[in-house]
Coordinates of C-alpha atoms (C1' of nucleotides) in Angstrom, one line a residue:
Chain E
M1 CA 69.8 -18.0 24.4
P2 CA 72.4 -17.4 21.8
E3 CA 74.5 -14.8 20.3
L4 CA 77.6 -15.8 18.6
P5 CA 79.6 -16.4 21.8
E6 CA 76.9 -18.8 23.1
V7 CA 76.8 -20.7 19.9
E8 CA 80.6 -21.0 19.9
V9 CA 80.7 -22.2 23.5
L10 CA 78.0 -24.8 22.6
R11 CA 80.1 -25.9 19.6
L12 CA 83.2 -26.2 21.7
S13 CA 81.5 -28.3 24.3
L14 CA 79.7 -30.6 21.8
E15 CA 83.0 -31.0 19.9
R16 CA 84.4 -32.9 22.8
R17 CA 81.6 -35.5 22.8
L18 CA 80.0 -35.8 19.4
P19 CA 82.6 -36.6 16.8
G20 CA 82.8 -40.3 16.1
Q21 CA 79.2 -40.9 17.3
R22 CA 76.6 -42.3 15.0
F23 CA 73.0 -41.2 14.4
V24 CA 70.6 -44.1 14.6
G25 CA 67.2 -42.6 15.1
L26 CA 65.2 -39.4 15.0
S27 CA 61.9 -38.2 16.4
V28 CA 60.5 -35.0 15.0
S29 CA 57.7 -32.7 16.2
K30 CA 54.9 -31.8 13.8
L31 CA 55.1 -28.2 14.8
S32 CA 56.8 -25.8 12.5
L33 CA 60.0 -24.0 13.5
R34 CA 60.8 -20.8 11.6
E35 CA 60.3 -23.1 8.7
P36 CA 58.6 -26.5 8.6
I37 CA 60.8 -29.4 9.8
R38 CA 61.5 -31.7 6.8
A39 CA 61.7 -35.0 8.6
A40 CA 62.5 -37.1 5.5
E41 CA 65.3 -34.9 4.5
L42 CA 66.8 -34.8 8.0
K43 CA 66.6 -38.6 8.2
K44 CA 68.1 -39.1 4.8
H45 CA 71.1 -37.0 5.6
T46 CA 71.7 -38.2 9.2
L47 CA 70.6 -41.8 9.9
G48 CA 73.3 -44.3 9.9
R49 CA 76.0 -41.7 9.6
R50 CA 78.9 -40.8 11.9
I51 CA 79.7 -37.3 13.0
L52 CA 82.9 -35.9 11.7
A53 CA 83.2 -32.4 13.0
L54 CA 81.4 -29.4 14.4
R55 CA 81.7 -26.0 12.8
R56 CA 80.0 -22.6 13.1
R57 CA 79.0 -20.0 10.5
A58 CA 77.4 -16.9 11.9
K59 CA 75.0 -18.2 14.6
Y60 CA 74.4 -21.5 12.7
L61 CA 75.9 -24.7 14.2
L62 CA 77.1 -27.0 11.5
I63 CA 77.4 -30.7 12.2
D64 CA 79.4 -32.4 9.4
L65 CA 78.6 -36.1 8.8
E66 CA 80.3 -38.8 6.8
G67 CA 78.9 -39.2 3.3
G68 CA 79.1 -35.5 2.6
S69 CA 76.0 -34.3 4.6
T70 CA 75.7 -31.5 7.1
L71 CA 73.1 -31.0 9.8
V72 CA 72.4 -27.3 10.4
I73 CA 70.9 -26.0 13.7
H74 CA 70.0 -22.4 14.5
L75 CA 68.9 -21.7 18.0
G76 CA 66.8 -18.6 17.3
M77 CA 65.9 -16.8 20.5
S78 CA 65.1 -19.6 22.8
G79 CA 66.7 -22.7 21.3
R80 CA 68.7 -25.2 23.4
L81 CA 70.7 -28.2 22.1
T82 CA 71.6 -30.7 24.7
L83 CA 73.3 -34.1 24.8
V84 CA 71.6 -36.2 27.4
P85 CA 71.2 -39.9 28.4
A86 CA 68.2 -41.5 26.7
A87 CA 66.5 -41.8 30.0
A88 CA 66.6 -38.1 30.7
P89 CA 63.1 -36.7 31.3
R90 CA 61.5 -35.1 28.4
E91 CA 60.7 -31.4 28.5
A92 CA 58.1 -29.3 26.7
H93 CA 58.9 -28.0 23.3
E94 CA 61.4 -30.7 22.3
H95 CA 61.2 -30.6 18.6
L96 CA 64.0 -32.9 17.6
R97 CA 65.4 -35.9 19.3
F98 CA 68.3 -37.6 17.6
E99 CA 69.2 -41.0 19.0
L100 CA 72.9 -41.9 19.0
A101 CA 74.4 -45.3 18.9
S102 CA 76.0 -44.7 22.3
G103 CA 72.5 -44.5 23.8
E104 CA 72.7 -40.7 24.3
Q105 CA 70.3 -38.3 22.6
L106 CA 70.9 -35.0 21.0
R107 CA 67.8 -32.9 21.7
F108 CA 66.7 -29.6 20.3
R109 CA 64.2 -27.6 22.4
D110 CA 62.9 -24.3 21.3
P111 CA 59.7 -22.8 23.0
R112 CA 59.4 -19.8 20.7
R113 CA 60.2 -21.7 17.6
F114 CA 62.3 -19.0 15.9
G115 CA 65.0 -21.7 15.5
L116 CA 65.8 -23.7 12.4
A117 CA 66.9 -27.3 11.7
F118 CA 67.7 -28.7 8.2
A119 CA 70.3 -30.9 6.5
L120 CA 71.9 -30.6 3.1
P121 CA 75.0 -31.7 1.2
T122 CA 78.1 -30.2 2.8
D123 CA 79.3 -28.7 -0.5
E124 CA 76.0 -26.8 -1.0
I125 CA 76.2 -24.8 2.2
E126 CA 77.9 -21.7 0.8
E127 CA 75.3 -21.3 -2.0
D128 CA 72.3 -22.1 0.2
R129 CA 69.8 -19.2 0.5
R130 CA 70.3 -19.0 4.3
F131 CA 74.1 -18.6 4.0
R132 CA 74.5 -16.8 0.7
H133 CA 74.1 -13.3 1.9
L134 CA 76.1 -13.6 5.2
G135 CA 78.8 -11.1 5.9
I136 CA 82.2 -11.7 7.3
E137 CA 83.0 -13.6 10.5
P138 CA 83.9 -11.1 13.3
L139 CA 86.6 -13.3 14.8
A140 CA 88.4 -14.5 11.7
G141 CA 90.7 -11.6 11.3
E142 CA 88.8 -9.9 8.5
L143 CA 87.1 -7.4 10.7
T144 CA 89.0 -4.1 10.5
G145 CA 88.2 -0.4 10.7
A146 CA 89.0 -0.2 7.0
F147 CA 86.4 -2.8 6.2
L148 CA 83.7 -1.1 8.3
A149 CA 84.5 2.3 6.8
E150 CA 84.3 0.9 3.3
Q151 CA 81.0 -0.9 4.0
A152 CA 79.5 2.3 5.6
R153 CA 80.2 4.4 2.5
G154 CA 77.0 5.8 1.0
R155 CA 75.0 4.4 3.8
R156 CA 73.1 6.2 6.5
G157 CA 71.2 5.3 9.7
P158 CA 72.4 4.6 13.2
V159 CA 75.6 2.7 13.7
K160 CA 73.8 0.2 16.0
S161 CA 71.6 -1.0 13.2
F162 CA 74.6 -1.1 10.8
L163 CA 76.6 -3.2 13.3
M164 CA 73.7 -5.7 13.6
D165 CA 73.3 -6.1 9.8
G166 CA 74.3 -9.7 9.1
R167 CA 75.1 -8.9 5.5
I168 CA 78.1 -6.9 6.7
V169 CA 79.3 -8.7 9.8
V170 CA 77.6 -11.7 11.3
G171 CA 77.2 -12.7 14.9
V172 CA 76.8 -9.3 16.5
G173 CA 73.5 -9.6 18.3
N174 CA 71.5 -7.2 20.4
I175 CA 73.5 -7.6 23.6
Y176 CA 77.0 -7.4 22.1
A177 CA 76.1 -4.5 19.8
S178 CA 75.4 -2.4 22.8
E179 CA 78.5 -3.7 24.6
A180 CA 80.8 -3.1 21.7
L181 CA 79.6 0.5 21.1
F182 CA 80.1 1.3 24.8
L183 CA 83.6 -0.1 24.7
A184 CA 84.3 1.9 21.6
G185 CA 82.8 5.1 23.1
I186 CA 80.4 5.5 20.2
H187 CA 76.8 6.6 20.7
P188 CA 74.4 3.9 19.2
N189 CA 72.4 6.5 17.4
R190 CA 75.3 8.1 15.6
S191 CA 74.9 8.0 11.9
V192 CA 77.4 5.8 10.1
A193 CA 78.1 8.7 7.8
K194 CA 79.6 10.7 10.7
I195 CA 82.1 8.2 11.9
G196 CA 85.8 8.7 11.1
R197 CA 88.4 6.1 10.3
E198 CA 89.9 6.1 13.8
R199 CA 86.6 5.4 15.4
W200 CA 85.9 2.6 12.9
D201 CA 89.2 1.1 14.0
K202 CA 88.1 1.3 17.6
L203 CA 84.7 -0.3 16.9
A204 CA 86.3 -3.2 15.0
A205 CA 88.6 -3.9 17.9
A206 CA 85.8 -3.5 20.4
V207 CA 83.6 -6.1 18.7
Q208 CA 86.4 -8.6 18.7
T209 CA 87.2 -7.9 22.3
V210 CA 83.6 -8.2 23.5
L211 CA 82.9 -11.4 21.7
G212 CA 86.2 -13.0 22.6
R213 CA 85.7 -12.1 26.2
A214 CA 82.2 -13.6 26.3
I215 CA 83.4 -16.8 24.8
A216 CA 86.1 -17.1 27.4
Q217 CA 83.7 -16.3 30.2
G218 CA 80.9 -18.4 28.8
G219 CA 83.1 -21.5 28.7
T220 CA 82.2 -22.5 32.3
T221 CA 78.6 -21.4 32.5
L222 CA 77.4 -22.8 29.3
N223 CA 79.2 -26.2 29.6
D224 CA 76.4 -27.1 32.1
F225 CA 73.8 -26.1 29.6
A226 CA 75.4 -28.3 26.9
D227 CA 75.6 -31.2 29.3
G228 CA 71.8 -30.8 29.9
E229 CA 72.1 -29.6 33.4
G230 CA 69.9 -26.6 32.7
K231 CA 70.5 -23.0 32.1
T232 CA 72.7 -21.1 34.4
G233 CA 74.2 -17.7 34.7
Y234 CA 74.2 -16.3 31.2
F235 CA 73.9 -12.9 32.8
Q236 CA 76.8 -13.7 35.1
V237 CA 78.9 -12.7 32.1
S238 CA 79.7 -9.1 33.1
L239 CA 77.9 -6.7 30.9
A240 CA 78.8 -3.0 31.0
V241 CA 75.5 -1.6 29.7
Y242 CA 73.0 -4.2 28.4
G243 CA 70.1 -4.6 30.8
R244 CA 71.4 -1.9 33.1
E245 CA 68.9 0.9 32.4
G246 CA 69.0 3.4 35.3
E247 CA 72.0 1.9 36.9
P248 CA 75.2 3.9 37.1
C249 CA 77.8 3.7 34.3
R250 CA 80.7 1.7 35.7
S251 CA 83.0 4.3 34.1
C252 CA 81.5 7.7 35.0
G253 CA 78.4 7.0 37.1
T254 CA 75.9 8.5 34.7
P255 CA 72.6 6.4 34.7
I256 CA 72.5 4.0 31.7
R257 CA 69.8 4.9 29.2
R258 CA 67.7 2.6 27.0
R259 CA 66.2 3.4 23.7
L260 CA 64.8 1.5 20.7
H261 CA 66.4 0.8 17.4
A262 CA 64.2 -1.0 15.0
G263 CA 62.2 -2.3 17.9
R264 CA 65.1 -3.7 19.8
S265 CA 66.4 -2.2 23.1
T266 CA 69.7 -0.4 23.0
F267 CA 71.6 0.5 26.2
Y268 CA 74.2 3.2 26.4
C269 CA 75.9 5.8 28.5
S270 CA 75.2 9.3 27.2
T271 CA 78.4 10.7 28.7
C272 CA 80.9 8.0 27.6
Q273 CA 79.4 7.5 24.2
R274 CA 79.3 10.3 21.6
Chain L
dC1 C1' 68.1 1.3 -3.5
dG2 C1' 68.3 1.4 1.7
dT3 C1' 65.9 1.7 5.9
dA4 C1' 62.1 1.1 9.4
dG5 C1' 58.6 -1.6 11.2
dA6 C1' 55.7 -5.7 11.6
dC7 C1' 55.8 -10.3 12.4
dC8 C1' 56.7 -15.2 13.6
dC9 C1' 55.9 -17.7 19.0
dT10 C1' 55.9 -18.8 24.0
dG11 C1' 57.1 -17.6 28.7
dC12 C1' 58.2 -14.7 32.4
dG13 C1' 58.2 -10.9 35.6
dC14 C1' 56.0 -6.9 36.9
dG15 C1' 52.3 -3.7 38.4
dC16 C1' 47.7 -3.3 39.5
Chain G
dT1 C1' 46.1 -14.3 44.1
dG2 C1' 45.1 -13.6 39.3
dC3 C1' 45.5 -11.1 35.1
dG4 C1' 47.0 -8.2 31.5
dC5 C1' 51.0 -6.0 29.6
dG6 C1' 55.5 -5.4 28.0
dC7 C1' 59.5 -7.5 26.9
dA8 C1' 63.0 -11.2 25.5
dG9 C1' 69.4 -13.0 23.2
dG10 C1' 67.0 -13.7 15.8
dG11 C1' 65.9 -13.2 11.2
dT12 C1' 62.9 -12.2 7.2
dC13 C1' 59.5 -9.9 4.7
dT14 C1' 56.9 -5.8 3.3
dA15 C1' 56.0 -1.0 2.8
dC16 C1' 57.8 3.4 2.3

DNA sequence: CGTAGACCCTGCGCGC
DNA sequence: TGCGCGCAGGGTCTAC
């Protein structure tokens, strides 16, 4: 159930328990994820190897292993990655089950199968076709109003779609796009050609605020998920507009509206956002 | 060239 | 109660 904050919270929780552990076995489902699972490749890169570190790029979780290999997991829409005892009951849609030398298992479950799992040499990640076109990280200090204004030059279309274009900035998904635009006071349908420099500054700051806050708040709720205790209150993270169609804007009381951009729901306040 | 829409897949909640 | 419909947090491909 991931946007960038959820993947980051997952990374932080696994980072406390996985490094130093060794992969000793792997069971793989025959069903295809977004791409077919290449069992032989996964085994070649993981079995017998110890985990060195966990990183994140966009919404991809990167598990670096000794010997120069990296295991890459993308959770798609419905993916869950959990570290559980070997005796933990199996659930439907578990597509990958890594056995660790400790007796624990790292399990990847993904009912909708929009997720992804593959492995490759660590030094080939940047040039891999799934990473090559990715834009900047939103929380690495590169996201500024100047950058957004520059990227928007010569473009058109609604700012909401622009913000979700991973070739520009990664990690801003459907929830936090709505949230950031609300915080910046920008109407989601506004053309990128009609946004001035000051408002780009506001938007760049809003994206970082919203994502940073979600990571801080998600820390407690999603630790349970990583520990395999099931999903909990994702929606306990306080959202200003997302999913609140018809409910009053917390700032001015105007009912929150919903409309579609490229088939995805967008929520906004028509009074606070212009 | 950029942008909009379809599509991949399963599950859940709602209204009838 | 049972069933069909719309919708769901992502990403990529095709058609315009």
